[in-house]
Amino acid sequence: MMKKWIIVLLLLLLSGCQAHQDSERIVSLMPSNTEILYEMGLGDKVVGVTTNDDYPADVHNKEKFDGFNLNKEQLLRVKPSLIVTHESARTSQQKVLDALEKKGIKVVYIKEAKRIEDIDDTIMQVAEAAGHKKEGQKVAEQLNQEIAAVKQHFQHLVKRKIFIEVSSEPDIYTAGRETLFDDMLTQLGMENVFHDLHGWQPVALETVVRRQPDVMVSTTGISKEVYVKKVKGRPGLDKTKVITLNDDWITRPGPRMAKGLEELAKALDD
């Protein structure tokens, strides 16, 4: 009789755990976190994303939030059990997120990935926060295999001096060391002409000219045609090879990073 009651109790506990898992409601306040959640098969648990989210297509069916100006009431309306955001939100959106935590909502701040190898930690942070560690490990392993394959396939690339333009207006911004862009170039055997800088920095056009890059890579979101026209108007750089890339592939530390690395390698392979 006692065994029967124990079995019944265990079944009730298990069903309770399953009900809790089924009631997971996740708000992702970083597009990269969103992509990781979907890759782990948790898209149905995501109830809210940012206005910058555009992948996968299903995100267009989710509640949209301004990640730079969070609305507490709007967030409460979707009844999240978990919010995953970027570590920078600790200062920019701290007041709102603190208020939500006081109401029992779990808030997890994901560290910034500064190198490709850091993406493993990013994926596992999201996975552990959502309680799906095994799924996260699979996503990380798959990504690592894809990145290794890209590097192997393009190991023949000739070393070149690269300038990365992440913003053109009002100032020219580039990526120095301790950024994903810089590490991607290193992984492909290239030289970032501004590796001596740290993080994201503004640079003068005259300085770019002085460093004489072999290739200029734009991740600003403009078309190649527009970027070529812009570069032709820059004396001293008008003959430089230009490349434009989908910035989502190479700025989001998530499952599509291997695709971004491959597209960059293809563009440099001529």
PDB file of C-alpha atoms in Angstrom:
ATOM      1  CA  MET A   1       0.000   0.000   0.000  1.00  0.00           C
ATOM      2  CA  MET A   2       2.831   2.332   0.927  1.00  0.00           C
ATOM      3  CA  LYS A   3       4.560   1.661  -2.426  1.00  0.00           C
ATOM      4  CA  LYS A   4       1.331   2.554  -4.235  1.00  0.00           C
ATOM      5  CA  TRP A   5       1.126   5.918  -2.480  1.00  0.00           C
ATOM      6  CA  ILE A   6       4.780   6.630  -3.214  1.00  0.00           C
ATOM      7  CA  ILE A   7       4.210   5.933  -6.909  1.00  0.00           C
ATOM      8  CA  VAL A   8       1.140   8.196  -6.938  1.00  0.00           C
ATOM      9  CA  LEU A   9       3.104  10.954  -5.190  1.00  0.00           C
ATOM     10  CA  LEU A  10       5.968  10.686  -7.685  1.00  0.00           C
ATOM     11  CA  LEU A  11       3.541  10.874 -10.605  1.00  0.00           C
ATOM     12  CA  LEU A  12       1.978  14.001  -9.135  1.00  0.00           C
ATOM     13  CA  LEU A  13       5.371  15.603  -8.650  1.00  0.00           C
ATOM     14  CA  LEU A  14       6.415  14.768 -12.192  1.00  0.00           C
ATOM     15  CA  SER A  15       3.199  16.129 -13.624  1.00  0.00           C
ATOM     16  CA  GLY A  16       3.700  19.270 -11.568  1.00  0.00           C
ATOM     17  CA  CYS A  17       7.208  19.713 -12.978  1.00  0.00           C
ATOM     18  CA  GLN A  18       5.905  19.187 -16.484  1.00  0.00           C
ATOM     19  CA  ALA A  19       3.164  21.746 -15.934  1.00  0.00           C
ATOM     20  CA  HIS A  20       5.771  24.224 -14.708  1.00  0.00           C
ATOM     21  CA  GLN A  21       7.939  23.558 -17.743  1.00  0.00           C
ATOM     22  CA  ASP A  22       4.974  23.955 -20.084  1.00  0.00           C
ATOM     23  CA  SER A  23       4.157  27.289 -18.481  1.00  0.00           C
ATOM     24  CA  GLU A  24       7.580  28.787 -19.276  1.00  0.00           C
ATOM     25  CA  ARG A  25       7.200  32.217 -20.795  1.00  0.00           C
ATOM     26  CA  ILE A  26      10.414  33.824 -22.015  1.00  0.00           C
ATOM     27  CA  VAL A  27      11.083  37.397 -23.110  1.00  0.00           C
ATOM     28  CA  SER A  28      14.345  37.817 -25.040  1.00  0.00           C
ATOM     29  CA  LEU A  29      15.763  41.324 -25.123  1.00  0.00           C
ATOM     30  CA  MET A  30      18.678  40.539 -27.464  1.00  0.00           C
ATOM     31  CA  PRO A  31      18.292  39.149 -31.023  1.00  0.00           C
ATOM     32  CA  SER A  32      21.227  36.766 -30.463  1.00  0.00           C
ATOM     33  CA  ASN A  33      19.539  35.322 -27.370  1.00  0.00           C
ATOM     34  CA  THR A  34      16.360  34.871 -29.384  1.00  0.00           C
ATOM     35  CA  GLU A  35      18.188  32.931 -32.100  1.00  0.00           C
ATOM     36  CA  ILE A  36      19.775  30.689 -29.475  1.00  0.00           C
ATOM     37  CA  LEU A  37      16.400  29.953 -27.867  1.00  0.00           C
ATOM     38  CA  TYR A  38      14.865  29.041 -31.219  1.00  0.00           C
ATOM     39  CA  GLU A  39      17.844  26.867 -32.162  1.00  0.00           C
ATOM     40  CA  MET A  40      17.326  24.962 -28.913  1.00  0.00           C
ATOM     41  CA  GLY A  41      13.707  24.327 -29.909  1.00  0.00           C
ATOM     42  CA  LEU A  42      12.223  26.803 -27.423  1.00  0.00           C
ATOM     43  CA  GLY A  43      10.569  29.140 -29.894  1.00  0.00           C
ATOM     44  CA  ASP A  44       7.140  28.243 -28.555  1.00  0.00           C
ATOM     45  CA  LYS A  45       8.237  29.406 -25.093  1.00  0.00           C
ATOM     46  CA  VAL A  46       9.260  32.860 -26.369  1.00  0.00           C
ATOM     47  CA  VAL A  47       6.454  35.373 -25.796  1.00  0.00           C
ATOM     48  CA  GLY A  48       8.369  38.583 -26.437  1.00  0.00           C
ATOM     49  CA  VAL A  49      11.365  39.891 -28.391  1.00  0.00           C
ATOM     50  CA  THR A  50      12.877  43.269 -29.292  1.00  0.00           C
ATOM     51  CA  THR A  51      11.886  45.549 -32.143  1.00  0.00           C
ATOM     52  CA  ASN A  52      15.277  44.657 -33.702  1.00  0.00           C
ATOM     53  CA  ASP A  53      14.513  40.940 -33.852  1.00  0.00           C
ATOM     54  CA  ASP A  54      13.972  39.640 -37.390  1.00  0.00           C
ATOM     55  CA  TYR A  55      15.080  35.989 -37.295  1.00  0.00           C
ATOM     56  CA  PRO A  56      13.649  33.438 -37.502  1.00  0.00           C
ATOM     57  CA  ALA A  57      10.442  34.539 -39.240  1.00  0.00           C
ATOM     58  CA  ASP A  58       8.289  33.406 -36.296  1.00  0.00           C
ATOM     59  CA  VAL A  59       9.559  36.334 -34.191  1.00  0.00           C
ATOM     60  CA  HIS A  60       7.211  38.591 -36.156  1.00  0.00           C
ATOM     61  CA  ASN A  61       4.364  36.872 -34.299  1.00  0.00           C
ATOM     62  CA  LYS A  62       5.740  37.788 -30.889  1.00  0.00           C
ATOM     63  CA  GLU A  63       5.150  40.837 -28.705  1.00  0.00           C
ATOM     64  CA  LYS A  64       7.749  43.474 -29.549  1.00  0.00           C
ATOM     65  CA  PHE A  65       9.649  45.530 -26.947  1.00  0.00           C
ATOM     66  CA  ASP A  66      11.958  48.515 -27.285  1.00  0.00           C
ATOM     67  CA  GLY A  67      15.108  47.078 -25.718  1.00  0.00           C
ATOM     68  CA  PHE A  68      16.480  50.578 -25.084  1.00  0.00           C
ATOM     69  CA  ASN A  69      13.334  51.906 -23.432  1.00  0.00           C
ATOM     70  CA  LEU A  70      11.542  49.095 -21.648  1.00  0.00           C
ATOM     71  CA  ASN A  71       7.927  49.505 -20.598  1.00  0.00           C
ATOM     72  CA  LYS A  72       7.275  47.711 -17.318  1.00  0.00           C
ATOM     73  CA  GLU A  73       3.512  47.473 -17.789  1.00  0.00           C
ATOM     74  CA  GLN A  74       3.900  46.050 -21.304  1.00  0.00           C
ATOM     75  CA  LEU A  75       6.326  43.432 -20.016  1.00  0.00           C
ATOM     76  CA  LEU A  76       4.017  42.461 -17.169  1.00  0.00           C
ATOM     77  CA  ARG A  77       1.127  42.001 -19.599  1.00  0.00           C
ATOM     78  CA  VAL A  78       2.866  39.065 -21.340  1.00  0.00           C
ATOM     79  CA  LYS A  79       3.452  37.415 -17.927  1.00  0.00           C
ATOM     80  CA  PRO A  80       7.065  36.299 -18.421  1.00  0.00           C
ATOM     81  CA  SER A  81       8.689  33.816 -16.059  1.00  0.00           C
ATOM     82  CA  LEU A  82      12.133  34.565 -17.519  1.00  0.00           C
ATOM     83  CA  ILE A  83      13.748  37.580 -19.175  1.00  0.00           C
ATOM     84  CA  VAL A  84      17.127  37.182 -20.892  1.00  0.00           C
ATOM     85  CA  THR A  85      18.967  40.355 -21.755  1.00  0.00           C
ATOM     86  CA  HIS A  86      22.467  41.760 -22.343  1.00  0.00           C
ATOM     87  CA  GLU A  87      24.799  42.727 -19.510  1.00  0.00           C
ATOM     88  CA  SER A  88      24.691  46.364 -20.664  1.00  0.00           C
ATOM     89  CA  ALA A  89      21.051  46.479 -19.528  1.00  0.00           C
ATOM     90  CA  ARG A  90      22.309  46.460 -15.925  1.00  0.00           C
ATOM     91  CA  THR A  91      22.824  50.197 -16.263  1.00  0.00           C
ATOM     92  CA  SER A  92      20.574  51.282 -19.127  1.00  0.00           C
ATOM     93  CA  GLN A  93      17.388  49.463 -18.032  1.00  0.00           C
ATOM     94  CA  GLN A  94      18.197  48.586 -14.419  1.00  0.00           C
ATOM     95  CA  LYS A  95      15.218  50.331 -12.801  1.00  0.00           C
ATOM     96  CA  VAL A  96      12.592  48.483 -14.852  1.00  0.00           C
ATOM     97  CA  LEU A  97      14.332  45.117 -14.622  1.00  0.00           C
ATOM     98  CA  ASP A  98      14.819  45.444 -10.854  1.00  0.00           C
ATOM     99  CA  ALA A  99      11.102  46.161 -10.474  1.00  0.00           C
ATOM    100  CA  LEU A 100      10.263  43.034 -12.472  1.00  0.00           C
ATOM    101  CA  GLU A 101      12.608  40.897 -10.374  1.00  0.00           C
ATOM    102  CA  LYS A 102      10.834  42.116  -7.234  1.00  0.00           C
ATOM    103  CA  LYS A 103       7.640  40.692  -8.724  1.00  0.00           C
ATOM    104  CA  GLY A 104       9.265  37.250  -8.959  1.00  0.00           C
ATOM    105  CA  ILE A 105      10.337  37.357 -12.612  1.00  0.00           C
ATOM    106  CA  LYS A 106      13.753  35.848 -13.230  1.00  0.00           C
ATOM    107  CA  VAL A 107      16.110  38.217 -15.095  1.00  0.00           C
ATOM    108  CA  VAL A 108      19.374  36.885 -16.537  1.00  0.00           C
ATOM    109  CA  TYR A 109      22.097  39.173 -17.924  1.00  0.00           C
ATOM    110  CA  ILE A 110      24.112  37.534 -20.709  1.00  0.00           C
ATOM    111  CA  LYS A 111      27.798  38.483 -20.898  1.00  0.00           C
ATOM    112  CA  GLU A 112      29.123  40.025 -24.099  1.00  0.00           C
ATOM    113  CA  ALA A 113      31.005  37.611 -26.362  1.00  0.00           C
ATOM    114  CA  LYS A 114      34.249  39.266 -27.450  1.00  0.00           C
ATOM    115  CA  ARG A 115      35.746  36.248 -29.233  1.00  0.00           C
ATOM    116  CA  ILE A 116      34.236  33.379 -31.186  1.00  0.00           C
ATOM    117  CA  GLU A 117      35.140  30.931 -28.431  1.00  0.00           C
ATOM    118  CA  ASP A 118      33.079  33.031 -25.993  1.00  0.00           C
ATOM    119  CA  ILE A 119      29.888  32.128 -27.872  1.00  0.00           C
ATOM    120  CA  ASP A 120      29.900  28.754 -26.126  1.00  0.00           C
ATOM    121  CA  ASP A 121      29.479  30.605 -22.822  1.00  0.00           C
ATOM    122  CA  THR A 122      26.752  32.792 -24.310  1.00  0.00           C
ATOM    123  CA  ILE A 123      24.786  29.766 -25.492  1.00  0.00           C
ATOM    124  CA  MET A 124      25.204  27.940 -22.192  1.00  0.00           C
ATOM    125  CA  GLN A 125      24.160  30.990 -20.169  1.00  0.00           C
ATOM    126  CA  VAL A 126      20.925  31.179 -22.129  1.00  0.00           C
ATOM    127  CA  ALA A 127      20.436  27.394 -21.943  1.00  0.00           C
ATOM    128  CA  GLU A 128      20.976  27.205 -18.200  1.00  0.00           C
ATOM    129  CA  ALA A 129      18.701  30.172 -17.583  1.00  0.00           C
ATOM    130  CA  ALA A 130      15.949  28.411 -19.528  1.00  0.00           C
ATOM    131  CA  GLY A 131      16.647  25.079 -17.839  1.00  0.00           C
ATOM    132  CA  HIS A 132      17.684  23.340 -21.070  1.00  0.00           C
ATOM    133  CA  LYS A 133      21.393  22.703 -20.613  1.00  0.00           C
ATOM    134  CA  LYS A 134      21.523  19.601 -22.832  1.00  0.00           C
ATOM    135  CA  GLU A 135      19.905  21.421 -25.738  1.00  0.00           C
ATOM    136  CA  GLY A 136      22.397  24.257 -25.291  1.00  0.00           C
ATOM    137  CA  GLN A 137      25.326  21.859 -25.389  1.00  0.00           C
ATOM    138  CA  LYS A 138      24.071  20.429 -28.675  1.00  0.00           C
ATOM    139  CA  VAL A 139      23.752  23.896 -30.213  1.00  0.00           C
ATOM    140  CA  ALA A 140      27.253  24.864 -29.047  1.00  0.00           C
ATOM    141  CA  GLU A 141      28.793  21.632 -30.343  1.00  0.00           C
ATOM    142  CA  GLN A 142      27.117  22.031 -33.722  1.00  0.00           C
ATOM    143  CA  LEU A 143      28.305  25.627 -34.030  1.00  0.00           C
ATOM    144  CA  ASN A 144      31.875  24.671 -33.114  1.00  0.00           C
ATOM    145  CA  GLN A 145      31.884  21.954 -35.778  1.00  0.00           C
ATOM    146  CA  GLU A 146      30.598  24.376 -38.418  1.00  0.00           C
ATOM    147  CA  ILE A 147      33.196  27.029 -37.515  1.00  0.00           C
ATOM    148  CA  ALA A 148      36.002  24.450 -37.622  1.00  0.00           C
ATOM    149  CA  ALA A 149      34.810  23.330 -41.057  1.00  0.00           C
ATOM    150  CA  VAL A 150      34.831  26.908 -42.391  1.00  0.00           C
ATOM    151  CA  LYS A 151      38.349  27.546 -41.109  1.00  0.00           C
ATOM    152  CA  GLN A 152      39.567  24.282 -42.611  1.00  0.00           C
ATOM    153  CA  HIS A 153      37.975  25.029 -45.981  1.00  0.00           C
ATOM    154  CA  PHE A 154      39.463  28.535 -46.203  1.00  0.00           C
ATOM    155  CA  GLN A 155      42.898  27.938 -44.705  1.00  0.00           C
ATOM    156  CA  HIS A 156      44.414  28.873 -48.066  1.00  0.00           C
ATOM    157  CA  LEU A 157      43.394  32.534 -47.793  1.00  0.00           C
ATOM    158  CA  VAL A 158      46.180  35.049 -48.380  1.00  0.00           C
ATOM    159  CA  LYS A 159      46.753  37.400 -45.432  1.00  0.00           C
ATOM    160  CA  ARG A 160      45.413  40.907 -46.035  1.00  0.00           C
ATOM    161  CA  LYS A 161      45.059  44.168 -44.145  1.00  0.00           C
ATOM    162  CA  ILE A 162      41.378  44.728 -43.379  1.00  0.00           C
ATOM    163  CA  PHE A 163      39.438  47.791 -42.272  1.00  0.00           C
ATOM    164  CA  ILE A 164      36.025  47.117 -40.739  1.00  0.00           C
ATOM    165  CA  GLU A 165      33.485  49.931 -40.965  1.00  0.00           C
ATOM    166  CA  VAL A 166      30.680  49.362 -38.499  1.00  0.00           C
ATOM    167  CA  SER A 167      29.240  52.872 -38.789  1.00  0.00           C
ATOM    168  CA  SER A 168      29.681  55.743 -41.258  1.00  0.00           C
ATOM    169  CA  GLU A 169      27.451  58.497 -39.922  1.00  0.00           C
ATOM    170  CA  PRO A 170      27.959  60.835 -38.190  1.00  0.00           C
ATOM    171  CA  ASP A 171      31.390  59.377 -37.395  1.00  0.00           C
ATOM    172  CA  ILE A 172      33.322  56.435 -38.810  1.00  0.00           C
ATOM    173  CA  TYR A 173      33.444  53.648 -36.236  1.00  0.00           C
ATOM    174  CA  THR A 174      35.539  50.509 -36.397  1.00  0.00           C
ATOM    175  CA  ALA A 175      36.194  47.379 -34.357  1.00  0.00           C
ATOM    176  CA  GLY A 176      39.441  46.944 -32.445  1.00  0.00           C
ATOM    177  CA  ARG A 177      40.666  44.000 -30.408  1.00  0.00           C
ATOM    178  CA  GLU A 178      38.308  42.287 -27.952  1.00  0.00           C
ATOM    179  CA  THR A 179      35.462  42.327 -30.499  1.00  0.00           C
ATOM    180  CA  LEU A 180      33.928  39.509 -32.514  1.00  0.00           C
ATOM    181  CA  PHE A 181      34.860  41.238 -35.781  1.00  0.00           C
ATOM    182  CA  ASP A 182      38.516  41.398 -34.850  1.00  0.00           C
ATOM    183  CA  ASP A 183      38.561  37.759 -33.770  1.00  0.00           C
ATOM    184  CA  MET A 184      36.847  36.646 -36.988  1.00  0.00           C
ATOM    185  CA  LEU A 185      39.644  38.262 -38.999  1.00  0.00           C
ATOM    186  CA  THR A 186      42.242  36.603 -36.790  1.00  0.00           C
ATOM    187  CA  GLN A 187      40.566  33.215 -37.227  1.00  0.00           C
ATOM    188  CA  LEU A 188      40.820  33.626 -41.013  1.00  0.00           C
ATOM    189  CA  GLY A 189      44.469  34.699 -40.874  1.00  0.00           C
ATOM    190  CA  MET A 190      43.758  38.354 -41.683  1.00  0.00           C
ATOM    191  CA  GLU A 191      45.114  41.536 -40.094  1.00  0.00           C
ATOM    192  CA  ASN A 192      42.762  44.112 -38.624  1.00  0.00           C
ATOM    193  CA  VAL A 193      44.410  47.483 -39.340  1.00  0.00           C
ATOM    194  CA  PHE A 194      42.955  48.805 -36.074  1.00  0.00           C
ATOM    195  CA  HIS A 195      43.789  45.848 -33.857  1.00  0.00           C
ATOM    196  CA  ASP A 196      45.745  48.290 -31.671  1.00  0.00           C
ATOM    197  CA  LEU A 197      42.478  49.913 -30.593  1.00  0.00           C
ATOM    198  CA  HIS A 198      40.257  48.381 -27.918  1.00  0.00           C
ATOM    199  CA  GLY A 199      36.577  47.709 -28.527  1.00  0.00           C
ATOM    200  CA  TRP A 200      34.423  49.920 -30.743  1.00  0.00           C
ATOM    201  CA  GLN A 201      36.136  53.203 -31.545  1.00  0.00           C
ATOM    202  CA  PRO A 202      35.682  56.270 -33.805  1.00  0.00           C
ATOM    203  CA  VAL A 203      38.504  56.797 -36.293  1.00  0.00           C
ATOM    204  CA  ALA A 204      39.429  59.678 -38.564  1.00  0.00           C
ATOM    205  CA  LEU A 205      39.285  59.118 -42.319  1.00  0.00           C
ATOM    206  CA  GLU A 206      42.863  60.362 -42.572  1.00  0.00           C
ATOM    207  CA  THR A 207      43.985  57.620 -40.179  1.00  0.00           C
ATOM    208  CA  VAL A 208      42.213  54.943 -42.244  1.00  0.00           C
ATOM    209  CA  VAL A 209      43.966  56.209 -45.384  1.00  0.00           C
ATOM    210  CA  ARG A 210      47.311  56.234 -43.605  1.00  0.00           C
ATOM    211  CA  ARG A 211      46.945  52.568 -42.638  1.00  0.00           C
ATOM    212  CA  GLN A 212      46.298  51.591 -46.261  1.00  0.00           C
ATOM    213  CA  PRO A 213      43.924  48.610 -45.916  1.00  0.00           C
ATOM    214  CA  ASP A 214      43.789  46.094 -48.749  1.00  0.00           C
ATOM    215  CA  VAL A 215      40.085  45.540 -48.153  1.00  0.00           C
ATOM    216  CA  MET A 216      37.317  47.615 -46.577  1.00  0.00           C
ATOM    217  CA  VAL A 217      34.449  45.645 -45.019  1.00  0.00           C
ATOM    218  CA  SER A 218      31.162  47.411 -44.337  1.00  0.00           C
ATOM    219  CA  THR A 219      28.700  46.012 -41.812  1.00  0.00           C
ATOM    220  CA  THR A 220      26.610  49.192 -41.782  1.00  0.00           C
ATOM    221  CA  GLY A 221      23.654  47.605 -43.563  1.00  0.00           C
ATOM    222  CA  ILE A 222      23.990  49.605 -46.778  1.00  0.00           C
ATOM    223  CA  SER A 223      24.216  47.959 -50.194  1.00  0.00           C
ATOM    224  CA  LYS A 224      27.526  47.309 -51.927  1.00  0.00           C
ATOM    225  CA  GLU A 225      26.599  49.799 -54.647  1.00  0.00           C
ATOM    226  CA  VAL A 226      26.071  52.574 -52.106  1.00  0.00           C
ATOM    227  CA  TYR A 227      29.231  51.675 -50.187  1.00  0.00           C
ATOM    228  CA  VAL A 228      31.352  51.618 -53.347  1.00  0.00           C
ATOM    229  CA  LYS A 229      30.101  55.119 -54.167  1.00  0.00           C
ATOM    230  CA  LYS A 230      30.932  56.281 -50.636  1.00  0.00           C
ATOM    231  CA  VAL A 231      34.468  54.840 -50.793  1.00  0.00           C
ATOM    232  CA  LYS A 232      35.108  56.373 -54.238  1.00  0.00           C
ATOM    233  CA  GLY A 233      34.542  59.751 -52.625  1.00  0.00           C
ATOM    234  CA  ARG A 234      37.364  59.136 -50.170  1.00  0.00           C
ATOM    235  CA  PRO A 235      40.720  60.217 -51.644  1.00  0.00           C
ATOM    236  CA  GLY A 236      43.379  57.597 -51.021  1.00  0.00           C
ATOM    237  CA  LEU A 237      40.862  54.760 -50.653  1.00  0.00           C
ATOM    238  CA  ASP A 238      39.018  54.990 -53.967  1.00  0.00           C
ATOM    239  CA  LYS A 239      40.887  51.985 -55.407  1.00  0.00           C
ATOM    240  CA  THR A 240      40.492  49.794 -52.330  1.00  0.00           C
ATOM    241  CA  LYS A 241      38.499  46.554 -52.620  1.00  0.00           C
ATOM    242  CA  VAL A 242      35.167  46.806 -50.774  1.00  0.00           C
ATOM    243  CA  ILE A 243      32.940  44.153 -49.232  1.00  0.00           C
ATOM    244  CA  THR A 244      29.485  44.463 -47.674  1.00  0.00           C
ATOM    245  CA  LEU A 245      28.144  41.801 -45.324  1.00  0.00           C
ATOM    246  CA  ASN A 246      24.878  40.989 -43.599  1.00  0.00           C
ATOM    247  CA  ASP A 247      25.664  42.495 -40.215  1.00  0.00           C
ATOM    248  CA  ASP A 248      23.263  40.135 -38.411  1.00  0.00           C
ATOM    249  CA  TRP A 249      25.423  37.137 -39.334  1.00  0.00           C
ATOM    250  CA  ILE A 250      28.591  38.602 -37.886  1.00  0.00           C
ATOM    251  CA  THR A 251      27.336  40.732 -35.013  1.00  0.00           C
ATOM    252  CA  ARG A 252      25.054  38.265 -33.259  1.00  0.00           C
ATOM    253  CA  PRO A 253      26.952  35.782 -31.088  1.00  0.00           C
ATOM    254  CA  GLY A 254      24.718  32.842 -31.819  1.00  0.00           C
ATOM    255  CA  PRO A 255      23.977  29.887 -34.094  1.00  0.00           C
ATOM    256  CA  ARG A 256      24.538  31.803 -37.359  1.00  0.00           C
ATOM    257  CA  MET A 257      28.072  32.922 -36.537  1.00  0.00           C
ATOM    258  CA  ALA A 258      29.547  30.131 -38.691  1.00  0.00           C
ATOM    259  CA  LYS A 259      27.488  31.441 -41.605  1.00  0.00           C
ATOM    260  CA  GLY A 260      28.879  34.919 -41.041  1.00  0.00           C
ATOM    261  CA  LEU A 261      32.451  33.626 -40.902  1.00  0.00           C
ATOM    262  CA  GLU A 262      31.865  31.683 -44.115  1.00  0.00           C
ATOM    263  CA  GLU A 263      30.439  34.688 -45.964  1.00  0.00           C
ATOM    264  CA  LEU A 264      33.384  36.833 -44.868  1.00  0.00           C
ATOM    265  CA  ALA A 265      35.823  34.144 -46.012  1.00  0.00           C
ATOM    266  CA  LYS A 266      34.081  33.801 -49.384  1.00  0.00           C
ATOM    267  CA  ALA A 267      34.253  37.561 -49.929  1.00  0.00           C
ATOM    268  CA  LEU A 268      37.993  37.522 -49.199  1.00  0.00           C
ATOM    269  CA  ASP A 269      38.604  34.488 -51.406  1.00  0.00           C
ATOM    270  CA  ASP A 270      39.360  35.875 -54.867  1.00  0.00           C
TER     271      ASP A 270
END
